[in-house]
Short mmCIF file of C-alpha atoms in Angstrom, two decimals:
data_model
loop_
_atom_site.label_atom_id
_atom_site.label_comp_id
_atom_site.label_asym_id
_atom_site.label_seq_id
_atom_site.Cartn_x
_atom_site.Cartn_y
_atom_site.Cartn_z
CA MET X 1 116.96 93.31 -48.85
CA CYS X 2 114.57 92.47 -45.77
CA TYR X 3 115.04 91.43 -42.48
CA ASP X 4 113.38 89.50 -39.41
CA ILE X 5 115.34 89.95 -36.05
CA MET X 6 113.57 88.43 -32.38
CA ILE X 7 114.48 89.97 -29.37
CA GLY X 8 113.03 87.79 -26.01
CA ASN X 9 108.96 87.90 -27.51
CA TYR X 10 109.76 91.86 -29.46
CA ARG X 11 110.34 91.41 -33.47
CA LEU X 12 112.17 94.62 -34.26
CA GLY X 13 110.43 97.44 -36.50
CA MET X 14 113.30 99.82 -36.76
CA LEU X 15 116.92 98.82 -37.89
CA ASP X 16 120.05 101.22 -38.06
CA LYS X 17 122.48 98.09 -38.78
CA VAL X 18 123.81 94.45 -37.83
CA GLU X 19 127.43 93.70 -37.26
CA ILE X 20 127.73 89.17 -36.63
CA HIS X 21 131.51 88.02 -35.55
CA ARG X 22 132.16 84.25 -36.37
CA SER X 23 135.07 82.94 -35.91
CA VAL X 24 136.38 79.32 -35.38
CA GLU X 25 140.02 81.02 -33.02
CA LEU X 26 137.58 82.44 -30.53
CA LEU X 27 134.83 80.85 -28.31
CA ALA X 28 131.98 82.22 -28.65
CA ASP X 29 129.30 83.69 -31.99
CA THR X 30 128.42 87.79 -31.36
CA ALA X 31 125.93 90.12 -32.91
CA THR X 32 125.83 93.96 -32.59
CA ILE X 33 122.40 95.35 -33.21
CA THR X 34 121.99 99.06 -33.16
CA LEU X 35 118.35 100.75 -33.36
CA PRO X 36 118.25 104.73 -33.97
CA ALA X 37 117.71 106.75 -30.75
CA ALA X 38 114.90 108.49 -32.06
CA GLU X 39 112.92 106.47 -32.18
CA TYR X 40 113.70 104.17 -29.56
CA ASN X 41 113.71 107.46 -27.66
CA VAL X 42 113.25 106.31 -23.39
CA ALA X 43 116.65 103.71 -23.07
CA LEU X 44 114.15 102.37 -20.16
CA ASP X 45 111.45 101.73 -22.03
CA VAL X 46 113.46 98.96 -23.80
CA GLU X 47 115.47 97.96 -20.83
CA SER X 48 112.10 97.58 -19.80
CA LYS X 49 111.20 95.08 -22.46
CA ILE X 50 114.43 92.94 -23.20
CA THR X 51 117.21 91.58 -20.72
CA ARG X 52 119.85 89.61 -19.84
CA GLY X 53 119.67 86.23 -21.61
CA ASN X 54 116.40 86.93 -23.72
CA MET X 55 117.00 84.72 -26.71
CA VAL X 56 117.48 86.31 -30.20
CA SER X 57 117.34 85.41 -34.22
CA ILE X 58 118.56 87.37 -36.40
CA LEU X 59 117.49 86.46 -40.04
CA LEU X 60 118.45 88.38 -43.44
CA GLY X 61 118.62 88.20 -46.53
CA TYR X 62 116.96 89.71 -50.09
CA LYS X 63 113.48 89.30 -51.77
CA GLU X 64 114.66 87.59 -54.34
CA THR X 65 116.97 84.60 -52.65
CA GLY X 66 114.60 85.02 -49.36
CA LEU X 67 116.02 85.00 -45.38
CA LYS X 68 118.70 82.36 -44.71
CA GLU X 69 119.25 82.12 -40.67
CA GLU X 70 122.27 83.94 -40.04
CA PHE X 71 122.82 84.67 -36.10
CA THR X 72 120.89 83.01 -32.80
CA GLY X 73 122.42 83.07 -29.08
CA TYR X 74 121.38 85.74 -25.94
CA LEU X 75 121.16 88.56 -25.14
CA GLN X 76 124.09 89.92 -23.08
CA ARG X 77 123.92 93.33 -22.39
CA ILE X 78 122.28 96.98 -23.81
CA SER X 79 124.26 99.78 -24.31
CA THR X 80 123.74 103.33 -24.06
CA ASP X 81 126.38 105.20 -24.90
CA GLY X 82 126.33 107.70 -27.70
CA GLY X 83 123.18 108.31 -27.81
CA ASN X 84 122.99 105.17 -29.97
CA LEU X 85 120.85 102.06 -28.53
CA THR X 86 123.04 99.01 -28.39
CA LEU X 87 122.66 95.57 -28.35
CA TYR X 88 125.54 93.69 -27.48
CA CYS X 89 124.62 89.70 -28.22
CA GLU X 90 126.46 85.62 -27.87
CA ASP X 91 126.04 82.17 -29.36
CA ASP X 92 125.04 79.22 -27.89
CA LEU X 93 128.46 79.43 -25.93
CA PHE X 94 126.58 82.06 -23.40
CA LEU X 95 124.91 79.35 -21.61
CA PHE X 96 128.07 78.16 -20.33
CA ARG X 97 129.29 81.35 -18.60
CA LYS X 98 127.65 80.24 -15.58
CA ASP X 99 130.24 79.43 -12.49
CA MET X 100 131.23 76.39 -11.68
CA PRO X 101 132.85 74.99 -8.72
CA ASP X 102 136.40 75.00 -7.12
CA GLU X 103 138.04 71.82 -7.62
CA GLU X 104 141.72 69.51 -8.48
CA LEU X 105 141.06 67.30 -11.28
CA LYS X 106 144.06 64.34 -11.33
CA ASN X 107 144.53 62.36 -14.39
CA VAL X 108 141.30 63.98 -16.43
CA THR X 109 141.31 63.57 -20.53
CA VAL X 110 139.83 66.17 -21.84
CA GLN X 111 136.74 64.60 -22.83
CA ASP X 112 136.04 63.55 -19.31
CA LEU X 113 136.23 67.28 -18.61
CA LEU X 114 134.06 68.69 -21.03
CA LYS X 115 131.12 66.30 -20.15
CA LYS X 116 131.98 68.06 -16.68
CA VAL X 117 131.19 71.41 -18.29
CA CYS X 118 128.50 69.96 -20.13
CA GLN X 119 126.71 68.81 -17.17
CA THR X 120 127.56 71.19 -14.15
CA THR X 121 126.59 74.11 -17.01
CA GLY X 122 123.50 71.93 -18.10
CA ALA X 123 124.85 73.96 -21.71
CA ALA X 124 124.93 70.82 -24.29
CA SER X 125 123.47 67.32 -24.21
CA SER X 126 127.04 65.57 -25.13
CA VAL X 127 130.72 65.37 -26.33
CA GLU X 128 132.11 65.61 -29.74
CA CYS X 129 135.95 66.05 -29.38
CA THR X 130 139.07 64.57 -31.30
CA TYR X 131 141.26 65.00 -28.99
CA GLN X 132 143.07 61.94 -26.87
CA TRP X 133 145.18 63.38 -23.81
CA THR X 134 145.22 63.90 -20.46
CA TYR X 135 145.21 66.54 -18.00
CA SER X 136 147.45 64.96 -15.23
CA LYS X 137 146.63 68.14 -12.64
CA PHE X 138 143.36 69.85 -13.58
CA VAL X 139 142.69 73.32 -11.77
CA ILE X 140 139.40 74.69 -11.66
CA LYS X 141 139.05 77.54 -9.26
CA ALA X 142 136.46 81.09 -9.51
CA ALA X 143 135.70 80.28 -13.01
CA SER X 144 133.32 79.34 -15.78
CA GLY X 145 132.98 76.09 -18.10
CA TYR X 146 133.12 79.38 -20.27
CA ASP X 147 136.84 79.69 -18.41
CA VAL X 148 137.40 76.19 -18.62
CA LEU X 149 136.55 75.80 -22.10
CA LYS X 150 138.95 78.25 -23.19
CA LYS X 151 141.72 76.77 -21.83
CA VAL X 152 141.34 73.61 -23.40
CA GLN X 153 140.85 76.25 -26.60
CA GLU X 154 144.62 78.53 -26.00
CA GLU X 155 146.48 75.06 -25.02
CA SER X 156 145.16 72.74 -27.50
CA GLY X 157 144.46 75.33 -30.15
CA ALA X 158 140.92 73.89 -31.53
CA ASP X 159 138.18 74.72 -33.42
CA ILE X 160 135.21 74.60 -30.76
CA TYR X 161 131.29 75.30 -31.09
CA LEU X 162 128.15 74.20 -30.43
CA LYS X 163 125.74 72.80 -32.93
CA ASP X 164 122.39 71.28 -32.44
CA GLY X 165 123.01 71.11 -27.93
CA VAL X 166 126.24 68.80 -28.73
CA LEU X 167 129.62 70.45 -28.10
CA HIS X 168 132.54 69.46 -30.83
CA VAL X 169 136.14 70.08 -30.07
CA HIS X 170 138.52 69.10 -33.08
CA PRO X 171 141.84 70.18 -34.34
CA PRO X 172 142.05 72.93 -37.27
CA GLY X 173 140.25 72.42 -39.75
CA GLU X 174 139.71 69.23 -39.38
CA VAL X 175 135.88 69.13 -39.90
CA THR X 176 134.43 71.39 -42.55
CA GLY X 177 131.12 72.75 -43.63
CA ARG X 178 130.29 73.33 -47.81
CA ASN X 179 132.84 74.64 -50.24
CA ARG X 180 131.61 78.63 -51.78
CA LYS X 181 132.76 79.69 -54.78
CA TYR X 182 134.45 83.24 -55.79
CA ASP X 183 135.93 84.76 -57.61
CA PHE X 184 137.29 88.03 -58.86
CA SER X 185 135.68 89.07 -61.42
CA LYS X 186 131.42 88.32 -60.13
CA ASN X 187 131.91 87.79 -57.01
CA ILE X 188 134.22 89.87 -55.33
CA GLU X 189 133.56 93.23 -54.30
CA LYS X 190 136.84 94.13 -52.73
CA GLU X 191 139.74 91.58 -51.06
CA GLU X 192 142.74 92.47 -48.97
CA LEU X 193 144.25 89.66 -49.96
CA THR X 194 148.52 88.94 -50.27
CA TYR X 195 149.96 85.81 -51.76
CA ARG X 196 152.82 84.29 -50.62
CA THR X 197 155.33 80.97 -51.14
CA ALA X 198 155.81 78.88 -47.54
CA ARG X 199 158.87 79.04 -48.97
CA ASP X 200 158.64 82.80 -47.98
CA LYS X 201 157.63 81.97 -44.41
CA LYS X 202 159.90 80.34 -42.26
CA LEU X 203 158.88 79.58 -39.38
CA CYS X 204 160.10 77.78 -36.40
CA ILE X 205 157.19 77.23 -33.59
CA VAL X 206 157.90 76.86 -29.98
CA VAL X 207 155.75 74.42 -28.07
CA LYS X 208 155.80 74.84 -24.58
CA ALA X 209 154.34 72.80 -21.68
CA ASN X 210 154.23 72.88 -18.38
CA THR X 211 155.72 69.48 -16.27
CA PRO X 212 154.39 67.37 -14.00
CA ASP X 213 157.32 68.37 -11.73
CA GLY X 214 156.24 72.22 -12.17
CA LYS X 215 159.51 72.60 -14.65
CA VAL X 216 158.55 74.01 -18.64
CA LYS X 217 159.51 71.96 -21.41
CA GLU X 218 159.89 72.83 -25.02
CA ILE X 219 159.67 71.83 -28.17
CA ASN X 220 160.75 73.28 -31.98
CA VAL X 221 158.28 72.36 -34.88
CA GLY X 222 159.31 74.29 -38.75
CA THR X 223 162.22 75.65 -39.37
CA PRO X 224 164.63 76.86 -37.59
CA GLY X 225 165.50 79.74 -36.81
CA GLY X 226 163.11 81.32 -38.76
CA GLU X 227 160.22 83.74 -37.56
CA LYS X 228 158.92 82.54 -33.98
CA VAL X 229 155.60 81.58 -32.68
CA GLU X 230 155.26 80.27 -29.17
CA VAL X 231 152.25 78.32 -28.74
CA LYS X 232 151.07 76.35 -25.23
CA ALA X 233 150.63 72.66 -25.04
CA ALA X 234 148.27 70.87 -22.84
CA THR X 235 150.47 67.78 -22.33
CA SER X 236 154.75 67.62 -21.49
CA ASP X 237 154.43 64.59 -23.76
CA GLU X 238 156.43 65.01 -26.75
CA ALA X 239 153.71 62.98 -29.62
CA SER X 240 151.08 65.49 -27.94
CA MET X 241 153.30 68.83 -27.65
CA LYS X 242 154.70 67.58 -31.62
CA GLN X 243 151.04 67.73 -32.29
CA ARG X 244 150.51 70.87 -31.25
CA GLY X 245 153.75 72.13 -32.54
CA ALA X 246 152.35 70.89 -36.48
CA ALA X 247 148.09 72.01 -35.92
CA GLU X 248 149.97 75.61 -35.56
CA LEU X 249 152.10 75.30 -38.36
CA LYS X 250 149.64 74.22 -40.51
CA ARG X 251 147.71 76.81 -39.81
CA ARG X 252 149.86 79.34 -40.96
CA ASN X 253 152.33 78.20 -43.02
CA TYR X 254 151.40 77.60 -46.95
CA ASP X 255 151.75 78.54 -50.64
CA GLY X 256 148.63 80.69 -51.15
CA TYR X 257 146.77 84.24 -50.43
CA GLU X 258 147.04 85.78 -47.23
CA GLY X 259 143.72 88.52 -46.39
CA SER X 260 140.23 88.50 -46.63
CA ILE X 261 137.87 88.95 -49.76
CA THR X 262 134.89 91.49 -49.26
CA THR X 263 131.13 89.38 -50.62
CA TRP X 264 127.92 90.33 -50.44
CA LEU X 265 125.03 88.26 -49.03
CA VAL X 266 125.27 85.23 -51.66
CA PRO X 267 126.35 82.66 -51.68
CA GLU X 268 126.42 82.59 -47.47
CA CYS X 269 129.20 81.77 -45.72
CA VAL X 270 130.47 80.49 -42.55
CA PRO X 271 133.34 79.88 -40.78
CA GLY X 272 134.56 76.26 -40.98
CA ASP X 273 133.39 76.13 -44.71
CA THR X 274 135.79 76.53 -47.15
CA ALA X 275 136.49 79.02 -49.41
CA THR X 276 137.43 78.04 -53.35
CA ILE X 277 138.67 81.43 -54.82
CA HIS X 278 138.82 81.40 -58.71
CA ASP X 279 140.55 84.50 -60.96
CA ALA X 280 140.65 84.46 -64.61
CA ASP X 281 144.16 86.53 -64.67
CA TYR X 282 146.45 84.51 -62.40
CA PRO X 283 144.99 81.04 -62.84
CA SER X 284 147.80 79.92 -61.04
CA LYS X 285 146.85 81.24 -58.09
CA ASP X 286 143.29 79.28 -57.66
CA GLY X 287 142.97 76.96 -54.59
CA THR X 288 140.32 76.34 -51.85
CA TYR X 289 141.55 77.05 -48.34
CA PHE X 290 139.55 76.73 -44.71
CA VAL X 291 137.80 79.87 -43.91
CA ASN X 292 138.59 81.84 -40.11
CA ALA X 293 135.92 83.85 -39.66
CA VAL X 294 133.40 85.51 -41.41
CA THR X 295 132.36 89.19 -40.90
CA THR X 296 128.26 89.98 -42.16
CA GLU X 297 127.06 93.65 -42.18
CA PHE X 298 123.91 94.48 -42.75
CA SER X 299 122.61 98.27 -43.18
CA SER X 300 120.23 100.48 -45.42
CA SER X 301 124.11 100.84 -47.21
CA GLY X 302 124.19 97.26 -48.86
CA GLY X 303 124.71 94.20 -46.61
CA SER X 304 128.07 92.60 -47.22
CA ARG X 305 130.29 89.77 -45.59
CA LYS X 306 134.03 89.74 -45.17
CA VAL X 307 135.53 86.24 -45.17
CA GLU X 308 138.45 86.25 -43.06
CA LEU X 309 141.03 83.32 -44.92
CA GLY X 310 142.72 80.72 -42.80
CA PHE X 311 144.86 78.03 -44.50
CA ARG X 312 144.74 76.10 -48.19
CA ILE X 313 143.34 72.90 -48.00
CA SER X 314 143.68 72.48 -51.64
#
């Protein structure tokens, strides 16, 4: 096993462990780097060399396969709690944590709203958004660009991420990455999976939206009388509300596995990829799933990835 971690102008020579969490359901990817306190005796020495906002680069791997870039971002804070030095890092969405001027926007499309956030924070050069709706009113008050993105994500269920200077906003699973293949007999170390059928999961998605007159509009998508899941919609027109409900139903209702698998560092896997699961004993359960989240851990105990499965694709 090998690693190459840079923080600001410094390369780490000693390491206790690293944990990287990436998810399509959270705005920012995060990394936690724990340093052995005995080797870095005085916290102030570290804090005088690295500070909030320093760039962070984490490469992990095996000598046989080489290093792979697992995380790039910024140092958010340093903690000395519990006798350890812990560095908390956030990906490029850290750049959106800049205050926006208070403003009330009327009849603004989500595309124009996102462009405004990017221009104000300087965090992205352009926007690629496949949602089409208009906010009759959007109020920005004591909020950062990050807060605005969070509100858009909560109301749309969107996959939001920053890549190569472009802010991407898409319906869940619309854009996928590479396909990763997993076999219970070859490269799955541990599994926490339950196989469920759609008929076992009777769901009623309750979609709520605020109307211009201040009232709350509500529509249901799915099975009447099923388990209720409540979500928000950005606009109150029926087409948009149904689209929001259908997206949430797609996330939750399918024949296939629910849960996660734990693998090694190879194959590489990131949220938005697809994972094909094969079981020689039960080939009827084979399927391909959207990857919701990946937690990568690296320490003297070894390297692993916990891959959390989302909805079934095929």
